[in-house]
mmCIF file with all atom_site columns, C-alpha atoms in Angstrom:
data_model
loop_
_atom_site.group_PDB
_atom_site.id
_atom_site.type_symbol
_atom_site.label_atom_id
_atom_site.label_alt_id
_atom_site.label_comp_id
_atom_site.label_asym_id
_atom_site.label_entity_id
_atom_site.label_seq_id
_atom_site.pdbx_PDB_ins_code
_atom_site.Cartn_x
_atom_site.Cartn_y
_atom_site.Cartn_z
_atom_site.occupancy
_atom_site.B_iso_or_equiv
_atom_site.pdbx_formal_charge
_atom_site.auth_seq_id
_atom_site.auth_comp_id
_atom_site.auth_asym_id
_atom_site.auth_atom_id
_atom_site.pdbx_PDB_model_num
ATOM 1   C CA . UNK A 1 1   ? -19.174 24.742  14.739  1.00 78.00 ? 1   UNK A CA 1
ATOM 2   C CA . UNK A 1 2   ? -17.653 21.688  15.501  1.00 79.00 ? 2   UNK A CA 1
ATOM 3   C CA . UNK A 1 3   ? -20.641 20.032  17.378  1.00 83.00 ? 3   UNK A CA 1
ATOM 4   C CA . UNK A 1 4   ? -22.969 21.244  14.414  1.00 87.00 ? 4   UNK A CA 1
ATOM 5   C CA . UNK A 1 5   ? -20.858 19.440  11.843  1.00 88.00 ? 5   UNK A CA 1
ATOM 6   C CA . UNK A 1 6   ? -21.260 16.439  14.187  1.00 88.00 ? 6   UNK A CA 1
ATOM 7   C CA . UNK A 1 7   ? -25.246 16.627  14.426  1.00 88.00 ? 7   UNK A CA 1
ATOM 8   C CA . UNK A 1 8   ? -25.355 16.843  10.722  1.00 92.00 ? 8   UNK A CA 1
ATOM 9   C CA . UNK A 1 9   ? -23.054 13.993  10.095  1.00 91.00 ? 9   UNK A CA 1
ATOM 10  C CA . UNK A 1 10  ? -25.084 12.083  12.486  1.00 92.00 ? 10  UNK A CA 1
ATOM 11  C CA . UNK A 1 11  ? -28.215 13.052  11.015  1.00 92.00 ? 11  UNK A CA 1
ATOM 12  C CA . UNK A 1 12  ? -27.202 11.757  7.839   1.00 93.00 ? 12  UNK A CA 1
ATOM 13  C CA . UNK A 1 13  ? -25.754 8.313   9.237   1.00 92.00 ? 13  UNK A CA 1
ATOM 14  C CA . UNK A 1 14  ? -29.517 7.715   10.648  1.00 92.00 ? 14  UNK A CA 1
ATOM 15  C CA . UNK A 1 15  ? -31.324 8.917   7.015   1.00 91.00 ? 15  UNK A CA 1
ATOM 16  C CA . UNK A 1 16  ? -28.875 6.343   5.793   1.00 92.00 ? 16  UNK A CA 1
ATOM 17  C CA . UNK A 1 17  ? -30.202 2.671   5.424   1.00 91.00 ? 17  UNK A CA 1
ATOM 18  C CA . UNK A 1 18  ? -26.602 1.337   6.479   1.00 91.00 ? 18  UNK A CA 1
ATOM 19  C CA . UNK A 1 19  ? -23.390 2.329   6.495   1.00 93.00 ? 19  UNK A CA 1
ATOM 20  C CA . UNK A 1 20  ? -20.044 0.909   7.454   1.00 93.00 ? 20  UNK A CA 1
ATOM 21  C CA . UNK A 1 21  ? -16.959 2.166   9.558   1.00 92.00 ? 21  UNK A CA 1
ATOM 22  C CA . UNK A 1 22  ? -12.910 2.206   8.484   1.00 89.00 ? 22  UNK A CA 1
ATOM 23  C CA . UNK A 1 23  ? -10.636 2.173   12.204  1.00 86.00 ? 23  UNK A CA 1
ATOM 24  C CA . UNK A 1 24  ? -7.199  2.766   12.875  1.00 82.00 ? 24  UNK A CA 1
ATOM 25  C CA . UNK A 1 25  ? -5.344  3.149   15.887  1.00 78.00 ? 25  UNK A CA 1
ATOM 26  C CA . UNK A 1 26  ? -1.972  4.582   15.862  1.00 74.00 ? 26  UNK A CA 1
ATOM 27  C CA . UNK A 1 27  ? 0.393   5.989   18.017  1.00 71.00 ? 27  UNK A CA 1
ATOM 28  C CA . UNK A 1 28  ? 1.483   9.931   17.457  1.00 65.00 ? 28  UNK A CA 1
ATOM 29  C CA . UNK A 1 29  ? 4.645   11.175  18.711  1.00 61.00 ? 29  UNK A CA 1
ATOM 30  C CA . UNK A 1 30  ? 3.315   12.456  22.038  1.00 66.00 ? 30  UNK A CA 1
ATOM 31  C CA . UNK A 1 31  ? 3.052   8.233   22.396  1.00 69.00 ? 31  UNK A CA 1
ATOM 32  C CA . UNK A 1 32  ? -0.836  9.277   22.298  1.00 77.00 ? 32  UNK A CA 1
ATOM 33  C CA . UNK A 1 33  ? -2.803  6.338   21.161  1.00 78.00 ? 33  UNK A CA 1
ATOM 34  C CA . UNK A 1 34  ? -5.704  7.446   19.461  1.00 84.00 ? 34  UNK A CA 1
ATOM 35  C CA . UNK A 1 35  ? -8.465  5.929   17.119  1.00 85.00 ? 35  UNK A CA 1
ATOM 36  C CA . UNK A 1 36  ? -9.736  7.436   14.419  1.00 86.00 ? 36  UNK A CA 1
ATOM 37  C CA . UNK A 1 37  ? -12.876 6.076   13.117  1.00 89.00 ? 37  UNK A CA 1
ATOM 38  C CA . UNK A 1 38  ? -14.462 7.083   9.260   1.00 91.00 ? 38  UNK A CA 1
ATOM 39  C CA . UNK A 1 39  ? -17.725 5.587   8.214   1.00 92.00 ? 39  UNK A CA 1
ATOM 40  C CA . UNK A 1 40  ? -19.248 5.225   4.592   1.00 93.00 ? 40  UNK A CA 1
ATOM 41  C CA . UNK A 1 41  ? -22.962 6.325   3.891   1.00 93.00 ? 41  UNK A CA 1
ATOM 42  C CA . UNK A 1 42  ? -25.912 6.563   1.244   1.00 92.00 ? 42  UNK A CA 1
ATOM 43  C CA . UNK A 1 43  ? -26.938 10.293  0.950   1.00 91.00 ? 43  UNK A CA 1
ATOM 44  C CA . UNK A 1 44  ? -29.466 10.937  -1.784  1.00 86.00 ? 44  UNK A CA 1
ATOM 45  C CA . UNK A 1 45  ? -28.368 7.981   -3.603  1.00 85.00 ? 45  UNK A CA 1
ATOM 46  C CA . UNK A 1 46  ? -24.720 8.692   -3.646  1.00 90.00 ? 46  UNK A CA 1
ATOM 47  C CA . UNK A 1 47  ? -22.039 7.224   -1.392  1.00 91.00 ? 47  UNK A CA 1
ATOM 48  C CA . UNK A 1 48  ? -20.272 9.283   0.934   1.00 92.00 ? 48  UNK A CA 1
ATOM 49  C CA . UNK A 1 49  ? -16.892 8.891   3.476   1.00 91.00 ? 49  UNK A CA 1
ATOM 50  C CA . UNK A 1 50  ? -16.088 11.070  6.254   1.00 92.00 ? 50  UNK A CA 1
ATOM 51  C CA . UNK A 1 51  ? -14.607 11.225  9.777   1.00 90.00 ? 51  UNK A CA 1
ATOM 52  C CA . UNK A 1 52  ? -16.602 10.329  12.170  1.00 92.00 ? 52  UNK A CA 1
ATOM 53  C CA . UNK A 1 53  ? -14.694 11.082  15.164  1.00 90.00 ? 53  UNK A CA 1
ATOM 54  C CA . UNK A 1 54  ? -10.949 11.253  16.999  1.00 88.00 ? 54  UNK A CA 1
ATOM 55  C CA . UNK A 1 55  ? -10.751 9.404   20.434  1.00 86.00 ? 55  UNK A CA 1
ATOM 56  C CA . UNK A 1 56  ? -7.988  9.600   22.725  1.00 85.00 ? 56  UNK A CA 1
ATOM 57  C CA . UNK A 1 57  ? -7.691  5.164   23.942  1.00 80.00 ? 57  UNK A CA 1
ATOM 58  C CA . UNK A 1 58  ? -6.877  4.444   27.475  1.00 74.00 ? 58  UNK A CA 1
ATOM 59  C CA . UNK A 1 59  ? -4.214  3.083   29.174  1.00 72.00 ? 59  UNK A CA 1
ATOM 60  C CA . UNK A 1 60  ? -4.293  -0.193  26.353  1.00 74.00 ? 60  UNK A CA 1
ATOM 61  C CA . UNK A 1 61  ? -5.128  -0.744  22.964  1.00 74.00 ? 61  UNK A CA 1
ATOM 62  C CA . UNK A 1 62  ? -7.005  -4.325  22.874  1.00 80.00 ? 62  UNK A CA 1
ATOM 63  C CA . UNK A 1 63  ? -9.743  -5.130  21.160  1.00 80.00 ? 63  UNK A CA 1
ATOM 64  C CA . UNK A 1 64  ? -12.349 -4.674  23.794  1.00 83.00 ? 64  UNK A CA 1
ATOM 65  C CA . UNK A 1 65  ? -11.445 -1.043  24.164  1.00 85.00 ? 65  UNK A CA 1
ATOM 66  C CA . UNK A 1 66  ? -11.625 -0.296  20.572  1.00 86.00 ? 66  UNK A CA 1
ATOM 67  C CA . UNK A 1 67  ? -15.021 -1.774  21.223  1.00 89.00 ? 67  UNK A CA 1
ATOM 68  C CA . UNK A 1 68  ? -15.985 0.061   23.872  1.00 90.00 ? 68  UNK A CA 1
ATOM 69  C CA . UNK A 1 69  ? -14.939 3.756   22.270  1.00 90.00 ? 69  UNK A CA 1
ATOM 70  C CA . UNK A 1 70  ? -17.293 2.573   19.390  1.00 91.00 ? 70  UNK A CA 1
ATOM 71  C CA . UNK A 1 71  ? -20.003 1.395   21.100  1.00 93.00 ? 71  UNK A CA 1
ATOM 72  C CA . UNK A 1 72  ? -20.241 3.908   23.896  1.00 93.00 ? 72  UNK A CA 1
ATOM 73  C CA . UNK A 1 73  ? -19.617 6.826   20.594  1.00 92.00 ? 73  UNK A CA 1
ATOM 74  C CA . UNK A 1 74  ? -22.906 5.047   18.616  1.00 92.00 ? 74  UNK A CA 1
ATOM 75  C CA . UNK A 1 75  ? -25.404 4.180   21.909  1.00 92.00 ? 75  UNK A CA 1
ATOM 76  C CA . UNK A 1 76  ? -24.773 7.913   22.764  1.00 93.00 ? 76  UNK A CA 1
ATOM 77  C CA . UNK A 1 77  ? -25.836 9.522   19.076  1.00 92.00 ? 77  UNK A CA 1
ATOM 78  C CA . UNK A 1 78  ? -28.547 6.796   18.762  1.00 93.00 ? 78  UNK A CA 1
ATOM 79  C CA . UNK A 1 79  ? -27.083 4.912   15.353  1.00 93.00 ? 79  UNK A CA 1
ATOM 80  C CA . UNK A 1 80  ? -27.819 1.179   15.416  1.00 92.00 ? 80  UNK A CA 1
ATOM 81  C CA . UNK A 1 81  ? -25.473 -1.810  15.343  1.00 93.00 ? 81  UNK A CA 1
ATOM 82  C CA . UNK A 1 82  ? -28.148 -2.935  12.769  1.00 92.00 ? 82  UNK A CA 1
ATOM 83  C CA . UNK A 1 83  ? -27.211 -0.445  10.348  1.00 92.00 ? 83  UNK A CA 1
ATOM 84  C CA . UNK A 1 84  ? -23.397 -1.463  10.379  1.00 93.00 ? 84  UNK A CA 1
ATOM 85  C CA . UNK A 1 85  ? -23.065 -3.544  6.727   1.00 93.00 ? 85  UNK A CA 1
ATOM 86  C CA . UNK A 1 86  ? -18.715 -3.513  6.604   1.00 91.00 ? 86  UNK A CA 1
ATOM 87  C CA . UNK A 1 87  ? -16.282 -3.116  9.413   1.00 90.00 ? 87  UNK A CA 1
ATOM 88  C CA . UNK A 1 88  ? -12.278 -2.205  7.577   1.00 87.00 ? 88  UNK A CA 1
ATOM 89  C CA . UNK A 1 89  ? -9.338  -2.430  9.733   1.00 82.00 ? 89  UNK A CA 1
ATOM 90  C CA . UNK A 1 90  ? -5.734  -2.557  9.207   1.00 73.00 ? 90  UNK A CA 1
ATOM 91  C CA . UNK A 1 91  ? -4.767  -6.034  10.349  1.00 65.00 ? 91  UNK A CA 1
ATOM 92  C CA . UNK A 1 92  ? -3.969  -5.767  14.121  1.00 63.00 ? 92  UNK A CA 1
ATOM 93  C CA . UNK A 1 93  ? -4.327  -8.522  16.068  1.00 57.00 ? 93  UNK A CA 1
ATOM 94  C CA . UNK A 1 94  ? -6.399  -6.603  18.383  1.00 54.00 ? 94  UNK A CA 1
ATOM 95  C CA . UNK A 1 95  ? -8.549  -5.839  15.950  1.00 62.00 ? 95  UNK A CA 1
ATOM 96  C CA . UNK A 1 96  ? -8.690  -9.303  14.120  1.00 55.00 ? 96  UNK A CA 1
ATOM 97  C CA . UNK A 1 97  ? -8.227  -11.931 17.263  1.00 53.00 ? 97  UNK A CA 1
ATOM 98  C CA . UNK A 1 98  ? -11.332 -14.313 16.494  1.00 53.00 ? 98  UNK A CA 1
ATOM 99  C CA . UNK A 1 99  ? -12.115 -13.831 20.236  1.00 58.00 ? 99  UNK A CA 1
ATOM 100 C CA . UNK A 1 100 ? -11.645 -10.881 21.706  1.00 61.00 ? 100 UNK A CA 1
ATOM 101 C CA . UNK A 1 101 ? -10.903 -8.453  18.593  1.00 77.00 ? 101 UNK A CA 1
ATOM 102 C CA . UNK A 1 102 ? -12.480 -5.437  18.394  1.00 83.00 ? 102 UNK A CA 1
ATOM 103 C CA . UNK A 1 103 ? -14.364 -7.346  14.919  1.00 85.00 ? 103 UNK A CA 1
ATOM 104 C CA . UNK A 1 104 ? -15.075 -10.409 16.874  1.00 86.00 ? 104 UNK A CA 1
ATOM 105 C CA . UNK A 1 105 ? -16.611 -8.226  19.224  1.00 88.00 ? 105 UNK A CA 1
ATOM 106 C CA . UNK A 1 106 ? -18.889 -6.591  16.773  1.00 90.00 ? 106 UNK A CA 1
ATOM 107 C CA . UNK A 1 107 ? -20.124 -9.415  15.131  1.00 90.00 ? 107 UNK A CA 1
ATOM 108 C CA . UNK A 1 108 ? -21.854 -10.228 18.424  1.00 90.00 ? 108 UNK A CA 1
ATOM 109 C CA . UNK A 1 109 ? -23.352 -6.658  18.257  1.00 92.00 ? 109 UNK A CA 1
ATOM 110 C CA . UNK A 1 110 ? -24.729 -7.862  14.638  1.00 92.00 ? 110 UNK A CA 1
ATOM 111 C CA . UNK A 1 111 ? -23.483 -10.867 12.702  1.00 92.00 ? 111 UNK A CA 1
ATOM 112 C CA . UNK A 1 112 ? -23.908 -9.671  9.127   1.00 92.00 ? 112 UNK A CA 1
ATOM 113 C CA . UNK A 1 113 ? -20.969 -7.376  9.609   1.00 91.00 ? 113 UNK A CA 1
ATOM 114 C CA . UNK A 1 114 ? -18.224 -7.553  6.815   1.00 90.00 ? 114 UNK A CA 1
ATOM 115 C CA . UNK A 1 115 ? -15.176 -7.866  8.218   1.00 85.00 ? 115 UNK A CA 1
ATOM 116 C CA . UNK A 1 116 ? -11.861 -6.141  5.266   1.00 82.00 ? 116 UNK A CA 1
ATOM 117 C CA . UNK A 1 117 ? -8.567  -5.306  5.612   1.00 76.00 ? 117 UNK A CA 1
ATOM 118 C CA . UNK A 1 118 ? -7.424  -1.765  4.241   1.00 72.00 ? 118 UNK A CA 1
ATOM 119 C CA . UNK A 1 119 ? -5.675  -2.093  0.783   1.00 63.00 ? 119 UNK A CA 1
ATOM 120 C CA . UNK A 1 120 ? -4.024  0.929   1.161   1.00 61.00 ? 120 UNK A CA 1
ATOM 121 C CA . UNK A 1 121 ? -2.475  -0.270  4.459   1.00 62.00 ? 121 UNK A CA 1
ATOM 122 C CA . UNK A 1 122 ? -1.493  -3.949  2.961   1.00 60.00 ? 122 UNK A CA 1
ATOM 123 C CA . UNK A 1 123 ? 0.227   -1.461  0.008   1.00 60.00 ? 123 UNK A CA 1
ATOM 124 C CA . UNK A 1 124 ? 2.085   0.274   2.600   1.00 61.00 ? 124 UNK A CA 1
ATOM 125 C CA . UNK A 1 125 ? 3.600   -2.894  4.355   1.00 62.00 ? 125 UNK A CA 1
ATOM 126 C CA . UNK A 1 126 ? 4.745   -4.195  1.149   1.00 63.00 ? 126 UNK A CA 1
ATOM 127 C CA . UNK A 1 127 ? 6.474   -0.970  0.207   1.00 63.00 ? 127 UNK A CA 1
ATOM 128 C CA . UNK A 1 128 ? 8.822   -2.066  3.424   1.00 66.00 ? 128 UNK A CA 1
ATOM 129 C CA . UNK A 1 129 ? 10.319  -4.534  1.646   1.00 71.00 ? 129 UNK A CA 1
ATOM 130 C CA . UNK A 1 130 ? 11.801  -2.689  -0.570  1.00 70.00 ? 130 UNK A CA 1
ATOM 131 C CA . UNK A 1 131 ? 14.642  -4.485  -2.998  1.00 77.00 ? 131 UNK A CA 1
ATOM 132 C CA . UNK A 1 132 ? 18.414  -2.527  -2.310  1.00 80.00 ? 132 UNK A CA 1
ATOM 133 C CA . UNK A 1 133 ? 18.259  -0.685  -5.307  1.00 82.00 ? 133 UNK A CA 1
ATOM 134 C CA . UNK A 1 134 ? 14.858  0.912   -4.553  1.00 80.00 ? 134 UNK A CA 1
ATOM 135 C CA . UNK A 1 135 ? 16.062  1.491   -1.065  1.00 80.00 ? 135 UNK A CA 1
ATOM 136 C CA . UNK A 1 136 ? 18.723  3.298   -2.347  1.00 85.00 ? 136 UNK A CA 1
ATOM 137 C CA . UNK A 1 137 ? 16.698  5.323   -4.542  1.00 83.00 ? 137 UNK A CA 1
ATOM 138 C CA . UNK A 1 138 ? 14.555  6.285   -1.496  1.00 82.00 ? 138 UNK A CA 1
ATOM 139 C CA . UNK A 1 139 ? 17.436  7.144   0.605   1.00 85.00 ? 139 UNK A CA 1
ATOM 140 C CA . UNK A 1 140 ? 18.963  9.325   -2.018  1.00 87.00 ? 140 UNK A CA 1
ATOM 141 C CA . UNK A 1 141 ? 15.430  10.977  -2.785  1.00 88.00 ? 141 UNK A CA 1
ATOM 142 C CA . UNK A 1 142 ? 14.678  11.310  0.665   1.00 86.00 ? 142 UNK A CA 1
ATOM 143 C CA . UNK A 1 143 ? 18.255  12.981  1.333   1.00 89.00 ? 143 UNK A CA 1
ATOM 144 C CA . UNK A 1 144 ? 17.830  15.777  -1.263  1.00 89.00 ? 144 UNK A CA 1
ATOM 145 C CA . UNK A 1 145 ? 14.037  16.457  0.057   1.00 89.00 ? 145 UNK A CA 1
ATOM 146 C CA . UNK A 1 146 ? 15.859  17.006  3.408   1.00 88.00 ? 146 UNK A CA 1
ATOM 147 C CA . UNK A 1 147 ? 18.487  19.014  2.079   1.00 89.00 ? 147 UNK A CA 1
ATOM 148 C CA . UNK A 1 148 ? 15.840  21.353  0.945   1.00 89.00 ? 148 UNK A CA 1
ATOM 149 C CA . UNK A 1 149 ? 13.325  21.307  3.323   1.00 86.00 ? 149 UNK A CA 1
ATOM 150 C CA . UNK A 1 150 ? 15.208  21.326  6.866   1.00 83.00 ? 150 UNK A CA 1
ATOM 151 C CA . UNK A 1 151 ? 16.711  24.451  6.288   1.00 83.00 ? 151 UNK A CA 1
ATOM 152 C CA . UNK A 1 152 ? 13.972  27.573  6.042   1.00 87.00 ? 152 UNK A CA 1
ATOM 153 C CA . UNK A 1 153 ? 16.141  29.463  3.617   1.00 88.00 ? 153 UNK A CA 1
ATOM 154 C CA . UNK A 1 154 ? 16.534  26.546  1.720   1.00 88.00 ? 154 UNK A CA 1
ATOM 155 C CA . UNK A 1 155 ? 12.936  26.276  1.788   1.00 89.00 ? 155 UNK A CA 1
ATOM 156 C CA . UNK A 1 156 ? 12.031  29.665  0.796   1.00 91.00 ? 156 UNK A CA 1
ATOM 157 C CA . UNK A 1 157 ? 14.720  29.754  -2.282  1.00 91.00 ? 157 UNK A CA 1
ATOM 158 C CA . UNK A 1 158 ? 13.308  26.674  -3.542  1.00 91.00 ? 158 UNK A CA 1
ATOM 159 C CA . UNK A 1 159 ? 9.822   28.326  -3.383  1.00 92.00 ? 159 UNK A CA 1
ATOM 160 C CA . UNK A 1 160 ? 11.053  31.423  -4.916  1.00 92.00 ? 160 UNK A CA 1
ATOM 161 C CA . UNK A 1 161 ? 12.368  29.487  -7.569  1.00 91.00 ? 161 UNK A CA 1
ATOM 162 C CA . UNK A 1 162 ? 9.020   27.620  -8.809  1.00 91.00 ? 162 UNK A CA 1
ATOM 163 C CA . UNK A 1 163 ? 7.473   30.658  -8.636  1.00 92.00 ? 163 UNK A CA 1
ATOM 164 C CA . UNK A 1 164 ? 10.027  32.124  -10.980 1.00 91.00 ? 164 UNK A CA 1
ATOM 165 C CA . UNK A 1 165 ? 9.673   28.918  -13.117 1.00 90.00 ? 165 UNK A CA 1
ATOM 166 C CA . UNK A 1 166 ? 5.878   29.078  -12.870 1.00 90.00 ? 166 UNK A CA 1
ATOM 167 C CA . UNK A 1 167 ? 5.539   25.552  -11.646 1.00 89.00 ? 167 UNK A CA 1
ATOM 168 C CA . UNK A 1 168 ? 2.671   23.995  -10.304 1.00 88.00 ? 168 UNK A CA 1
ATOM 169 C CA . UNK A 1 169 ? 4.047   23.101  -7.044  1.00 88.00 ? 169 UNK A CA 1
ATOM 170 C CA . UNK A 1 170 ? 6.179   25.281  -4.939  1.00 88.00 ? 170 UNK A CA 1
ATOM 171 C CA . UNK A 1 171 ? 7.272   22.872  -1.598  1.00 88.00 ? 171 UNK A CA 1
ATOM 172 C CA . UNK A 1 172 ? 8.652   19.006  -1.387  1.00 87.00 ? 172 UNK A CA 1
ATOM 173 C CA . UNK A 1 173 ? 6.612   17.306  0.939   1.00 83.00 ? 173 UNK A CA 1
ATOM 174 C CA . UNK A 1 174 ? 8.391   15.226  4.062   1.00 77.00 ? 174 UNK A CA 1
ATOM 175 C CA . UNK A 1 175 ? 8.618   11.748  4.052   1.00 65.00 ? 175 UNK A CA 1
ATOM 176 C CA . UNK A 1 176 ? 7.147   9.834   7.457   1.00 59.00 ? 176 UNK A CA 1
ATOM 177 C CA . UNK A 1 177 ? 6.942   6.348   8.361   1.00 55.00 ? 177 UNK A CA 1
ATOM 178 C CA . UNK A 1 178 ? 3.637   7.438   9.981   1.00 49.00 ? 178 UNK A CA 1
ATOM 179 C CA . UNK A 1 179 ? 0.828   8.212   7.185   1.00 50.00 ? 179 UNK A CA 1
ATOM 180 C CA . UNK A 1 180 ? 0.365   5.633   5.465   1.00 48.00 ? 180 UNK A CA 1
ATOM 181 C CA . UNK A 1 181 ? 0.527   7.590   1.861   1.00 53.00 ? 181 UNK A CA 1
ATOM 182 C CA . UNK A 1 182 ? 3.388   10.041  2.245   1.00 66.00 ? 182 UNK A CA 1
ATOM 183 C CA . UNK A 1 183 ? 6.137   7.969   0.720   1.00 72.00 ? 183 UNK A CA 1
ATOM 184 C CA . UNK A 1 184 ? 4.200   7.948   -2.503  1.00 74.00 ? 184 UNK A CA 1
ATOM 185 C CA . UNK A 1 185 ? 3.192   11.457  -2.381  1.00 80.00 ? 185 UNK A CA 1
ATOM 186 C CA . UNK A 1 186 ? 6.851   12.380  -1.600  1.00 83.00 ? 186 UNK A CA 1
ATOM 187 C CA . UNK A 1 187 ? 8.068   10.606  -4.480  1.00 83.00 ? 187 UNK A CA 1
ATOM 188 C CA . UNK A 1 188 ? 5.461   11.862  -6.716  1.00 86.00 ? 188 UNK A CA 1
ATOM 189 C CA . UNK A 1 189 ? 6.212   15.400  -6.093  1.00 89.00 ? 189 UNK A CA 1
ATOM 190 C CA . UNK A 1 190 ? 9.728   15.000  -6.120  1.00 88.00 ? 190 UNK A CA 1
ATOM 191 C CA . UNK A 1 191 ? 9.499   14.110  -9.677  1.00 88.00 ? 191 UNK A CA 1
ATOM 192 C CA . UNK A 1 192 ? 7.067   16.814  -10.807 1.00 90.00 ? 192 UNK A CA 1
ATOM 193 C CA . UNK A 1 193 ? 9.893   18.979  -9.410  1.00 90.00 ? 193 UNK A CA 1
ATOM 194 C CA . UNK A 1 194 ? 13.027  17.184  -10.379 1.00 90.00 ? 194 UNK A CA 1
ATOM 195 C CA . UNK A 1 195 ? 14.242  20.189  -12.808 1.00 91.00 ? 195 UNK A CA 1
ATOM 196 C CA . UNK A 1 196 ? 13.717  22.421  -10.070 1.00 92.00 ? 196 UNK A CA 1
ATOM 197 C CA . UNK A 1 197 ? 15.596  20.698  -7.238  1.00 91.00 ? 197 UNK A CA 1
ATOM 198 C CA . UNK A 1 198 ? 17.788  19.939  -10.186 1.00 91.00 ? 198 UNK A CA 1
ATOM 199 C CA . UNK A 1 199 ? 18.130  23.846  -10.812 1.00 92.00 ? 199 UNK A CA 1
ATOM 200 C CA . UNK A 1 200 ? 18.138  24.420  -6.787  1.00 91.00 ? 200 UNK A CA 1
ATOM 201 C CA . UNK A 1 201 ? 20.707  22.118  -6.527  1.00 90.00 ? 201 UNK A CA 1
ATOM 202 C CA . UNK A 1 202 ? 23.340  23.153  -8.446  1.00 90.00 ? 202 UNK A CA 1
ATOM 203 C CA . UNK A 1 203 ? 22.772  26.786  -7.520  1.00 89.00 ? 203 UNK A CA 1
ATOM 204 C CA . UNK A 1 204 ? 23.557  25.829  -3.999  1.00 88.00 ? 204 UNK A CA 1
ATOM 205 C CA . UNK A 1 205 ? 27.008  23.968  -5.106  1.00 87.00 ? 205 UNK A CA 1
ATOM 206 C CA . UNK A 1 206 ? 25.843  20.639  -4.288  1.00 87.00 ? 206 UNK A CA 1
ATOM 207 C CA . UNK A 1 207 ? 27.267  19.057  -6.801  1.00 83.00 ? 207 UNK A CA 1
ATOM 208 C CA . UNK A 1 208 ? 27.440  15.862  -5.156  1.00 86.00 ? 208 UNK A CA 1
ATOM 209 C CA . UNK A 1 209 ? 24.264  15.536  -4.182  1.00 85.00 ? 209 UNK A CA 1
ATOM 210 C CA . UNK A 1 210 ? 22.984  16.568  -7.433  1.00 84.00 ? 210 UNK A CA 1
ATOM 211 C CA . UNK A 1 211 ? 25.161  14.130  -9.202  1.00 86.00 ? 211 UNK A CA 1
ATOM 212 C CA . UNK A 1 212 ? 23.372  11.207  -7.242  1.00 83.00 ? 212 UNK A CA 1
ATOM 213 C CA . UNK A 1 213 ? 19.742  12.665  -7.988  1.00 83.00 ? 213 UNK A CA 1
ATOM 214 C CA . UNK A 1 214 ? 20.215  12.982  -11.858 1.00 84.00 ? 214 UNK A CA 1
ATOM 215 C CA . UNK A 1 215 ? 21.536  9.335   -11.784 1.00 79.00 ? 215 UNK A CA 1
ATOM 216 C CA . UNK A 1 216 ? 19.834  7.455   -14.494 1.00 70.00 ? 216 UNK A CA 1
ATOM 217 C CA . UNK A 1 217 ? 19.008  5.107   -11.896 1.00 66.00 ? 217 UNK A CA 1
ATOM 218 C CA . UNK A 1 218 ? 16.880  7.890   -9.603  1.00 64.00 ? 218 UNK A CA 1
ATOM 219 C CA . UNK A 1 219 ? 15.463  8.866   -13.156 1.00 58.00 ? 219 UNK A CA 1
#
């Protein structure tokens, strides 16, 4: 099924006149390094994103074999440097390094390329510096999704109680320095469920705890 998928992803890519390719390498906590590589493409006139594979990187992480993964994954499926409009990366110097990175490196593949710099990730480093009041808020918020979630009685009680309050959610979500998006999507869904930790809370006698949530600062 898998391989399939891949054919008709690839079959697409080559219908496409261009296309162009988002990479990020990251580290899991195996201390894997892998890179994951999406690409953007024209089909029938409307613009599509998906992955286009999952690569396991050597023994380093420059530039060159970032490169190589890429170059080796597109000579073997037949797609053409050519077609490459927009390369997006997340800032890494082995990415970006004007002579080695893997962009650099690109460019000599086909000099057109657009070389960006994720949004999303630029977002995420500038959510670090936090000022000490949000930090607090995030440590408190962060504390009661923990509270709920690393128990799995705890967990199931909470999810019996949305379902007895008919909410649309029934888990928190963790909060990991990892994905990129999960400290907003924590956030977000601790506040769709605030009257139900709220409720949770309190039925569980932690008064304390609940006393620092319902601040009006956290609100």
């Amino acid at each position: 099924m898998a391989a399939d998928v891949k054919h008709q992803l690839i079959v697409l890519l080559k219908e496409s006149p261009y296309f162009s390719l988002q990479c990020d390498e990251s580290t899991d906590v195996s201390q894997c390094a892998q890179l994951l590589v999406y690409c953007r493409f024209l089909n029938k006139n409307k613009l599509c994103e998906e992955l286009l594979f999952c690569q396991r990187l050597g023994e380093t992480c420059k530039g060159s074999d970032v490169f190589k993964l890429i170059d080796n994954f597109l000579g073997e499926n037949n797609l053409n440097w050519g077609n490459v409009v927009g390369i997006c990366t997340d800032g890494a110097p082995a990415m970006l390094v004007c002579r080695s990175g893997f962009l650099q490196l690109a460019k000599e593949k086909n000099p057109d390329i657009i070389g960006s710099h994720c949004m999303i990730h630029r977002e995420a480093l500038a959510s670090k510096t936090l000022t000490p009041e949000l930090q607090d808020v995030l440590k408190i918020c962060i504390k009661v999704v923990n509270a709920i979630k690393s128990s799995a009685l705890n967990t199931r009680l909470f999810e019996v109680l949305c379902s007895e309050m008919s909410s649309e959610h029934k888990t928190l979500l963790f909060h990991t320095e990892i994905r990129w998006l999960s400290k907003g999507n924590m956030l977000n869904r601790l506040y769709e469920l605030k009257n139900e930790v709220e409720i949770f809370l309190l039925s569980q006698e932690k008064n304390n705890l609940c006393d620092q949530f319902t601040n009006e600062k956290i609100v």
